[in-house]
């Protein structure tokens, strides 16, 4: 499996300064067997002087979604667990923050008519925002790392121990 990050256009009207990137997580298989298992978007907003609703000058606004099996999607604890995964991912990365807010959504899809050959699908979506408490611009990397940890968690990627590098196969084109 792999996570591919790509800069994308950031919202222009939410703050004076903004930066955004998207993430796509594949199953790590090659060619036709490759499939996206999770995706997301991370937006960093900066408003000099801050905004009252942010409790600070910066705001991280994020979205992640991942495929889950139908049993997991039906679990009534999935939303609470998803929110805990979000908070734990930031905590594990050493993030200091305030004013976290968001939603966790379970999605179940069934196809009909000409789409009926498709399998039923189940997903989890986490929309979250928080105010990072940072004393230097480099500290925002902790928040980006925490968010990458979250997308790895919901994509069910195995954790890589510190000091160990993942070995991936080269993509054939």
mmCIF file of C-alpha atoms in Angstrom:
data_model
loop_
_atom_site.group_PDB
_atom_site.id
_atom_site.type_symbol
_atom_site.label_atom_id
_atom_site.label_comp_id
_atom_site.label_asym_id
_atom_site.label_seq_id
_atom_site.Cartn_x
_atom_site.Cartn_y
_atom_site.Cartn_z
ATOM 1 C CA UNK A 1 0.000 0.000 0.000
ATOM 2 C CA UNK A 2 1.087 3.546 -0.529
ATOM 3 C CA UNK A 3 -0.029 7.081 0.211
ATOM 4 C CA UNK A 4 0.359 9.636 -2.567
ATOM 5 C CA UNK A 5 0.216 13.300 -1.535
ATOM 6 C CA UNK A 6 -0.433 16.005 -4.116
ATOM 7 C CA UNK A 7 -0.840 19.750 -3.741
ATOM 8 C CA UNK A 8 -4.303 20.922 -4.792
ATOM 9 C CA UNK A 9 -5.917 24.367 -5.041
ATOM 10 C CA UNK A 10 -6.777 25.709 -1.599
ATOM 11 C CA UNK A 11 -9.983 27.565 -0.746
ATOM 12 C CA UNK A 12 -9.495 31.277 -1.436
ATOM 13 C CA UNK A 13 -12.195 32.915 0.680
ATOM 14 C CA UNK A 14 -11.808 31.223 4.066
ATOM 15 C CA UNK A 15 -8.586 32.951 5.118
ATOM 16 C CA UNK A 16 -5.925 35.355 3.881
ATOM 17 C CA UNK A 17 -3.468 32.469 3.391
ATOM 18 C CA UNK A 18 -4.184 28.814 2.678
ATOM 19 C CA UNK A 19 -2.496 25.643 1.499
ATOM 20 C CA UNK A 20 -4.049 22.289 0.588
ATOM 21 C CA UNK A 21 -3.111 18.815 -0.513
ATOM 22 C CA UNK A 22 -4.929 15.594 -1.249
ATOM 23 C CA UNK A 23 -3.996 12.046 -0.335
ATOM 24 C CA UNK A 24 -4.833 8.827 -2.142
ATOM 25 C CA UNK A 25 -4.140 5.411 -0.639
ATOM 26 C CA UNK A 26 -3.971 2.410 -2.938
ATOM 27 C CA UNK A 27 -4.043 -1.265 -2.072
ATOM 28 C CA UNK A 28 -0.459 -1.568 -3.334
ATOM 29 C CA UNK A 29 -1.290 -3.964 -6.159
ATOM 30 C CA UNK A 30 -0.152 -3.346 -9.710
ATOM 31 C CA UNK A 31 -1.967 -2.522 -12.943
ATOM 32 C CA UNK A 32 -5.654 -3.554 -13.113
ATOM 33 C CA UNK A 33 -5.583 -4.997 -9.585
ATOM 34 C CA UNK A 34 -4.725 -1.585 -8.103
ATOM 35 C CA UNK A 35 -7.603 0.002 -6.218
ATOM 36 C CA UNK A 36 -8.022 3.153 -4.143
ATOM 37 C CA UNK A 37 -8.920 2.203 -0.563
ATOM 38 C CA UNK A 38 -8.853 5.662 1.042
ATOM 39 C CA UNK A 39 -8.538 9.326 0.156
ATOM 40 C CA UNK A 40 -8.554 12.673 1.849
ATOM 41 C CA UNK A 41 -7.818 16.365 1.815
ATOM 42 C CA UNK A 42 -5.881 18.564 4.250
ATOM 43 C CA UNK A 43 -6.275 22.358 4.249
ATOM 44 C CA UNK A 44 -4.202 24.722 6.371
ATOM 45 C CA UNK A 45 -5.723 28.164 6.824
ATOM 46 C CA UNK A 46 -3.881 31.186 8.248
ATOM 47 C CA UNK A 47 -5.533 34.435 9.206
ATOM 48 C CA UNK A 48 -3.170 36.988 10.790
ATOM 49 C CA UNK A 49 -4.880 38.172 13.949
ATOM 50 C CA UNK A 50 -6.992 35.018 14.003
ATOM 51 C CA UNK A 51 -10.700 34.393 13.802
ATOM 52 C CA UNK A 52 -12.906 34.174 16.894
ATOM 53 C CA UNK A 53 -14.322 30.765 15.976
ATOM 54 C CA UNK A 54 -10.816 29.315 15.522
ATOM 55 C CA UNK A 55 -9.302 30.328 18.883
ATOM 56 C CA UNK A 56 -6.087 31.168 16.996
ATOM 57 C CA UNK A 57 -4.469 32.294 13.750
ATOM 58 C CA UNK A 58 -4.337 28.855 12.092
ATOM 59 C CA UNK A 59 -6.978 26.238 11.360
ATOM 60 C CA UNK A 60 -6.575 22.738 9.947
ATOM 61 C CA UNK A 61 -9.614 21.530 7.992
ATOM 62 C CA UNK A 62 -9.614 17.912 6.856
ATOM 63 C CA UNK A 63 -11.599 15.158 5.231
ATOM 64 C CA UNK A 64 -10.743 11.457 4.998
ATOM 65 C CA UNK A 65 -12.749 8.534 3.631
ATOM 66 C CA UNK A 66 -11.973 4.854 3.450
ATOM 67 C CA UNK A 67 -13.625 1.632 2.424
ATOM 68 C CA UNK A 68 -14.690 -0.580 5.321
ATOM 69 C CA UNK A 69 -16.337 -3.967 5.392
ATOM 70 C CA UNK A 70 -20.100 -4.084 5.900
ATOM 71 C CA UNK A 71 -19.791 -5.533 9.409
ATOM 72 C CA UNK A 72 -17.635 -2.594 10.491
ATOM 73 C CA UNK A 73 -20.005 -0.122 8.815
ATOM 74 C CA UNK A 74 -22.928 -1.547 10.823
ATOM 75 C CA UNK A 75 -21.067 -1.247 14.145
ATOM 76 C CA UNK A 76 -22.878 1.415 16.205
ATOM 77 C CA UNK A 77 -19.532 2.358 17.792
ATOM 78 C CA UNK A 78 -17.898 3.201 14.436
ATOM 79 C CA UNK A 79 -18.521 6.973 14.656
ATOM 80 C CA UNK A 80 -17.145 7.190 18.196
ATOM 81 C CA UNK A 81 -14.191 4.977 17.280
ATOM 82 C CA UNK A 82 -13.531 7.096 14.181
ATOM 83 C CA UNK A 83 -13.423 10.268 16.286
ATOM 84 C CA UNK A 84 -11.067 8.570 18.748
ATOM 85 C CA UNK A 85 -8.808 7.508 15.844
ATOM 86 C CA UNK A 86 -8.680 11.158 14.778
ATOM 87 C CA UNK A 87 -7.727 12.414 18.248
ATOM 88 C CA UNK A 88 -5.225 9.585 18.856
ATOM 89 C CA UNK A 89 -3.529 10.145 15.473
ATOM 90 C CA UNK A 90 -2.848 13.781 16.364
ATOM 91 C CA UNK A 91 -1.811 12.915 19.920
ATOM 92 C CA UNK A 92 0.616 10.224 18.731
ATOM 93 C CA UNK A 93 2.249 12.785 16.406
ATOM 94 C CA UNK A 94 2.788 15.120 19.375
ATOM 95 C CA UNK A 95 0.267 17.733 18.219
ATOM 96 C CA UNK A 96 -0.871 20.474 20.559
ATOM 97 C CA UNK A 97 -4.297 21.780 19.564
ATOM 98 C CA UNK A 98 -7.515 23.382 20.663
ATOM 99 C CA UNK A 99 -11.115 23.576 19.433
ATOM 100 C CA UNK A 100 -11.371 20.211 17.638
ATOM 101 C CA UNK A 101 -14.700 19.661 15.911
ATOM 102 C CA UNK A 102 -16.103 17.432 13.225
ATOM 103 C CA UNK A 103 -18.312 14.577 12.121
ATOM 104 C CA UNK A 104 -17.873 10.876 11.493
ATOM 105 C CA UNK A 105 -20.220 9.376 8.917
ATOM 106 C CA UNK A 106 -20.984 5.773 8.009
ATOM 107 C CA UNK A 107 -21.920 5.316 4.351
ATOM 108 C CA UNK A 108 -23.600 2.239 2.852
ATOM 109 C CA UNK A 109 -24.286 2.075 -0.897
ATOM 110 C CA UNK A 110 -26.258 -0.469 -2.919
ATOM 111 C CA UNK A 111 -26.483 -0.278 -6.707
ATOM 112 C CA UNK A 112 -29.565 -0.918 -8.846
ATOM 113 C CA UNK A 113 -30.555 -1.100 -12.509
ATOM 114 C CA UNK A 114 -27.608 -1.023 -14.874
ATOM 115 C CA UNK A 115 -25.325 -0.503 -11.878
ATOM 116 C CA UNK A 116 -26.577 -3.651 -10.120
ATOM 117 C CA UNK A 117 -23.486 -5.718 -11.038
ATOM 118 C CA UNK A 118 -21.531 -3.527 -8.616
ATOM 119 C CA UNK A 119 -20.940 -4.886 -5.152
ATOM 120 C CA UNK A 120 -22.429 -3.152 -2.145
ATOM 121 C CA UNK A 121 -20.022 -0.597 -0.708
ATOM 122 C CA UNK A 122 -19.382 0.653 2.813
ATOM 123 C CA UNK A 123 -17.250 3.624 3.856
ATOM 124 C CA UNK A 124 -16.302 5.756 6.800
ATOM 125 C CA UNK A 125 -15.881 9.518 6.384
ATOM 126 C CA UNK A 126 -14.238 11.773 8.947
ATOM 127 C CA UNK A 127 -14.545 15.533 8.562
ATOM 128 C CA UNK A 128 -12.579 17.360 11.224
ATOM 129 C CA UNK A 129 -11.043 20.719 11.967
ATOM 130 C CA UNK A 130 -8.846 21.994 14.777
ATOM 131 C CA UNK A 131 -6.661 24.910 15.746
ATOM 132 C CA UNK A 132 -3.000 23.892 15.889
ATOM 133 C CA UNK A 133 -1.018 25.489 18.689
ATOM 134 C CA UNK A 134 2.367 26.122 17.100
ATOM 135 C CA UNK A 135 5.291 28.252 18.173
ATOM 136 C CA UNK A 136 7.207 27.847 14.897
ATOM 137 C CA UNK A 137 6.035 27.147 11.337
ATOM 138 C CA UNK A 138 7.943 23.837 11.299
ATOM 139 C CA UNK A 139 5.609 22.504 14.006
ATOM 140 C CA UNK A 140 2.780 22.304 11.482
ATOM 141 C CA UNK A 141 4.538 19.151 10.211
ATOM 142 C CA UNK A 142 3.383 17.360 13.379
ATOM 143 C CA UNK A 143 -0.212 18.092 12.402
ATOM 144 C CA UNK A 144 0.331 16.914 8.824
ATOM 145 C CA UNK A 145 2.009 13.761 10.161
ATOM 146 C CA UNK A 146 -0.905 13.205 12.539
ATOM 147 C CA UNK A 147 -3.357 13.544 9.668
ATOM 148 C CA UNK A 148 -1.324 11.075 7.575
ATOM 149 C CA UNK A 149 -1.433 8.714 10.573
ATOM 150 C CA UNK A 150 -5.233 9.050 10.568
ATOM 151 C CA UNK A 151 -5.615 8.214 6.891
ATOM 152 C CA UNK A 152 -3.243 5.263 7.379
ATOM 153 C CA UNK A 153 -5.344 4.049 10.314
ATOM 154 C CA UNK A 154 -8.684 4.203 8.538
ATOM 155 C CA UNK A 155 -7.163 2.628 5.407
ATOM 156 C CA UNK A 156 -5.997 -0.242 7.663
ATOM 157 C CA UNK A 157 -2.370 0.166 6.610
ATOM 158 C CA UNK A 158 -0.010 -1.762 8.866
ATOM 159 C CA UNK A 159 2.055 0.515 11.111
ATOM 160 C CA UNK A 160 5.724 0.879 10.227
ATOM 161 C CA UNK A 161 7.955 0.847 13.314
ATOM 162 C CA UNK A 162 10.181 3.872 13.849
ATOM 163 C CA UNK A 163 13.509 3.467 12.072
ATOM 164 C CA UNK A 164 12.120 0.957 9.556
ATOM 165 C CA UNK A 165 11.458 1.849 5.923
ATOM 166 C CA UNK A 166 8.707 0.248 3.877
ATOM 167 C CA UNK A 167 9.841 -1.666 0.808
ATOM 168 C CA UNK A 168 7.537 -1.121 -2.133
ATOM 169 C CA UNK A 169 7.578 -2.574 -5.591
ATOM 170 C CA UNK A 170 8.226 -0.226 -8.480
ATOM 171 C CA UNK A 171 5.138 0.569 -10.508
ATOM 172 C CA UNK A 172 5.181 -0.792 -14.022
ATOM 173 C CA UNK A 173 3.817 1.462 -16.739
#
